[in-house]
């Protein structure tokens, strides 16, 4: 997501970190991997974070900007955490989410679809271009 000054997530303000908590910037983005993957909770979940080897069910839209055109839409997709079934950035974010949580996720290309991009699965969808950073929400 670009802030009003055009900076990417986390670049608009200095990040704050609690003694034992995640790094969260002034815009609410949690830095999960040195800026390569970021997550912003939209609706809090409950319970414990997902364990490895557990199945999760999620839905998300793929965009090139946070409020941009939806390129692809995935509904009720099942992933097993730790099996590399999801793109790396999504799997990392899911690993840190809670039941019922809704979040925006930013992934640089390397942690999204990388040089292969992602072909549209449906005729009304669009391809995710190669080497493209994405937002999932």
C-alpha atoms as a printed R data frame, in Angstrom:
    type eleno elety resid chain resno       x       y       z
1   ATOM     1    CA   UNK     A     1   0.000   0.000   0.000
2   ATOM     2    CA   UNK     A     2   1.332   3.427  -0.844
3   ATOM     3    CA   UNK     A     3   0.958   6.099   1.787
4   ATOM     4    CA   UNK     A     4  -0.009   9.644   0.894
5   ATOM     5    CA   UNK     A     5   3.629  10.506   0.248
6   ATOM     6    CA   UNK     A     6   4.019   7.574  -2.166
7   ATOM     7    CA   UNK     A     7   6.089   5.399   0.151
8   ATOM     8    CA   UNK     A     8   5.469   1.662   0.323
9   ATOM     9    CA   UNK     A     9   4.148  -0.134   3.400
10  ATOM    10    CA   UNK     A    10   6.259   0.658   6.388
11  ATOM    11    CA   UNK     A    11   8.256   3.426   4.721
12  ATOM    12    CA   UNK     A    12   5.938   6.239   5.803
13  ATOM    13    CA   UNK     A    13   6.924   6.198   9.469
14  ATOM    14    CA   UNK     A    14   9.413   4.653  11.815
15  ATOM    15    CA   UNK     A    15   8.478   1.211  13.059
16  ATOM    16    CA   UNK     A    16   7.851   0.556  16.717
17  ATOM    17    CA   UNK     A    17   8.553  -2.690  18.452
18  ATOM    18    CA   UNK     A    18   7.338  -3.908  21.796
19  ATOM    19    CA   UNK     A    19   9.870  -5.841  23.855
20  ATOM    20    CA   UNK     A    20   8.494  -9.186  22.693
21  ATOM    21    CA   UNK     A    21   6.063  -8.199  19.961
22  ATOM    22    CA   UNK     A    22   6.233  -7.815  16.196
23  ATOM    23    CA   UNK     A    23   7.535  -4.718  14.393
24  ATOM    24    CA   UNK     A    24   4.486  -2.647  13.401
25  ATOM    25    CA   UNK     A    25   4.730   0.711  11.646
26  ATOM    26    CA   UNK     A    26   2.479   3.741  12.090
27  ATOM    27    CA   UNK     A    27   0.197   2.539   9.267
28  ATOM    28    CA   UNK     A    28  -0.377  -0.798  11.022
29  ATOM    29    CA   UNK     A    29   1.856  -2.946   8.789
30  ATOM    30    CA   UNK     A    30   3.703  -5.767  10.545
31  ATOM    31    CA   UNK     A    31   7.128  -6.369   9.024
32  ATOM    32    CA   UNK     A    32   7.463 -10.121   8.672
33  ATOM    33    CA   UNK     A    33  10.688 -10.366   6.659
34  ATOM    34    CA   UNK     A    34  12.761  -7.194   6.340
35  ATOM    35    CA   UNK     A    35  10.084  -5.492   4.243
36  ATOM    36    CA   UNK     A    36   9.753  -8.373   1.800
37  ATOM    37    CA   UNK     A    37   6.513  -9.605   3.369
38  ATOM    38    CA   UNK     A    38   4.198  -7.389   5.421
39  ATOM    39    CA   UNK     A    39   0.823  -8.012   7.035
40  ATOM    40    CA   UNK     A    40  -1.789  -5.541   8.274
41  ATOM    41    CA   UNK     A    41  -4.672  -6.905  10.325
42  ATOM    42    CA   UNK     A    42  -8.039  -5.614   9.123
43  ATOM    43    CA   UNK     A    43 -10.153  -7.718  11.513
44  ATOM    44    CA   UNK     A    44  -8.656  -9.462  14.535
45  ATOM    45    CA   UNK     A    45  -9.003 -13.212  14.876
46  ATOM    46    CA   UNK     A    46  -9.062 -15.364  17.976
47  ATOM    47    CA   UNK     A    47  -7.303 -18.358  19.468
48  ATOM    48    CA   UNK     A    48  -3.772 -19.507  18.719
49  ATOM    49    CA   UNK     A    49  -1.707 -18.991  15.573
50  ATOM    50    CA   UNK     A    50  -1.782 -21.837  13.069
51  ATOM    51    CA   UNK     A    51   0.605 -24.737  13.730
52  ATOM    52    CA   UNK     A    52   2.734 -26.395  11.079
53  ATOM    53    CA   UNK     A    53   1.061 -29.263   9.225
54  ATOM    54    CA   UNK     A    54  -2.404 -27.820   9.901
55  ATOM    55    CA   UNK     A    55  -4.850 -27.132   7.093
56  ATOM    56    CA   UNK     A    56  -6.172 -23.606   6.685
57  ATOM    57    CA   UNK     A    57  -8.997 -22.364   4.512
58  ATOM    58    CA   UNK     A    58  -8.609 -18.865   3.090
59  ATOM    59    CA   UNK     A    59  -9.964 -16.506   0.462
60  ATOM    60    CA   UNK     A    60  -8.119 -13.569  -1.077
61  ATOM    61    CA   UNK     A    61  -7.933 -11.151  -3.981
62  ATOM    62    CA   UNK     A    62  -4.680 -10.501  -5.854
63  ATOM    63    CA   UNK     A    63  -3.895  -6.871  -6.723
64  ATOM    64    CA   UNK     A    64  -0.884  -4.855  -7.846
65  ATOM    65    CA   UNK     A    65  -1.765  -2.069  -5.392
66  ATOM    66    CA   UNK     A    66  -3.797  -2.223  -2.205
67  ATOM    67    CA   UNK     A    67  -6.837  -0.496  -3.687
68  ATOM    68    CA   UNK     A    68  -6.133  -1.408  -7.318
69  ATOM    69    CA   UNK     A    69  -7.958  -3.619  -9.757
70  ATOM    70    CA   UNK     A    70  -8.525  -7.219  -8.702
71  ATOM    71    CA   UNK     A    71  -6.483  -9.426 -11.038
72  ATOM    72    CA   UNK     A    72  -7.468 -12.747  -9.530
73  ATOM    73    CA   UNK     A    73  -9.856 -13.932  -6.832
74  ATOM    74    CA   UNK     A    74  -9.409 -17.113  -4.810
75  ATOM    75    CA   UNK     A    75 -12.208 -18.400  -2.599
76  ATOM    76    CA   UNK     A    76 -12.054 -21.126   0.021
77  ATOM    77    CA   UNK     A    77  -8.597 -22.399  -0.906
78  ATOM    78    CA   UNK     A    78  -7.165 -25.041   1.422
79  ATOM    79    CA   UNK     A    79  -3.456 -24.967   2.208
80  ATOM    80    CA   UNK     A    80  -1.425 -27.144   4.548
81  ATOM    81    CA   UNK     A    81   1.003 -24.945   6.480
82  ATOM    82    CA   UNK     A    82   4.610 -26.018   5.993
83  ATOM    83    CA   UNK     A    83   4.040 -27.893   2.730
84  ATOM    84    CA   UNK     A    84   4.827 -24.967   0.385
85  ATOM    85    CA   UNK     A    85   1.402 -25.215  -1.228
86  ATOM    86    CA   UNK     A    86   0.859 -21.437  -1.077
87  ATOM    87    CA   UNK     A    87   3.223 -18.763  -2.333
88  ATOM    88    CA   UNK     A    88   5.887 -18.128   0.338
89  ATOM    89    CA   UNK     A    89   4.614 -14.689   1.416
90  ATOM    90    CA   UNK     A    90   1.062 -15.947   1.866
91  ATOM    91    CA   UNK     A    91   2.213 -19.011   3.784
92  ATOM    92    CA   UNK     A    92   4.275 -16.846   6.131
93  ATOM    93    CA   UNK     A    93   1.339 -14.511   6.743
94  ATOM    94    CA   UNK     A    94  -1.069 -17.418   7.301
95  ATOM    95    CA   UNK     A    95   1.352 -18.909   9.818
96  ATOM    96    CA   UNK     A    96   0.979 -15.713  11.875
97  ATOM    97    CA   UNK     A    97  -2.789 -15.363  11.576
98  ATOM    98    CA   UNK     A    98  -5.603 -16.454  13.856
99  ATOM    99    CA   UNK     A    99  -8.990 -18.038  13.230
100 ATOM   100    CA   UNK     A   100 -11.303 -15.496  11.609
101 ATOM   101    CA   UNK     A   101  -8.577 -12.891  11.081
102 ATOM   102    CA   UNK     A   102  -8.739 -10.752   7.964
103 ATOM   103    CA   UNK     A   103  -5.564  -9.079   6.750
104 ATOM   104    CA   UNK     A   104  -3.871  -7.286   3.894
105 ATOM   105    CA   UNK     A   105  -0.598  -8.935   2.850
106 ATOM   106    CA   UNK     A   106   2.166  -7.371   0.755
107 ATOM   107    CA   UNK     A   107   4.751  -9.652  -0.908
108 ATOM   108    CA   UNK     A   108   7.673  -8.699  -3.093
109 ATOM   109    CA   UNK     A   109   7.854 -10.720  -6.297
110 ATOM   110    CA   UNK     A   110  10.330 -13.246  -4.901
111 ATOM   111    CA   UNK     A   111   7.801 -14.224  -2.210
112 ATOM   112    CA   UNK     A   112   4.851 -14.128  -4.612
113 ATOM   113    CA   UNK     A   113   4.957 -15.777  -8.053
114 ATOM   114    CA   UNK     A   114   8.429 -14.536  -9.061
115 ATOM   115    CA   UNK     A   115   9.640 -14.790 -12.658
116 ATOM   116    CA   UNK     A   116   6.860 -17.204 -13.629
117 ATOM   117    CA   UNK     A   117   4.028 -14.845 -12.763
118 ATOM   118    CA   UNK     A   118   0.604 -16.443 -12.394
119 ATOM   119    CA   UNK     A   119  -1.691 -17.210 -15.306
120 ATOM   120    CA   UNK     A   120  -5.360 -16.403 -14.881
121 ATOM   121    CA   UNK     A   121  -7.421 -19.437 -13.893
122 ATOM   122    CA   UNK     A   122 -10.730 -17.969 -15.063
123 ATOM   123    CA   UNK     A   123 -11.570 -16.090 -18.271
124 ATOM   124    CA   UNK     A   124 -12.631 -12.944 -16.373
125 ATOM   125    CA   UNK     A   125  -9.341 -12.841 -14.447
126 ATOM   126    CA   UNK     A   126  -6.022 -11.331 -15.533
127 ATOM   127    CA   UNK     A   127  -2.503 -12.741 -15.398
128 ATOM   128    CA   UNK     A   128  -0.207 -11.626 -12.601
129 ATOM   129    CA   UNK     A   129   2.846 -10.404 -14.535
130 ATOM   130    CA   UNK     A   130   6.280 -11.925 -13.949
131 ATOM   131    CA   UNK     A   131   8.467 -10.317 -11.276
132 ATOM   132    CA   UNK     A   132   5.603  -8.337  -9.778
133 ATOM   133    CA   UNK     A   133   5.045  -7.351  -6.144
134 ATOM   134    CA   UNK     A   134   1.486  -8.121  -5.047
135 ATOM   135    CA   UNK     A   135  -1.098  -7.327  -2.405
136 ATOM   136    CA   UNK     A   136  -3.408 -10.046  -1.162
137 ATOM   137    CA   UNK     A   137  -6.549  -9.070   0.700
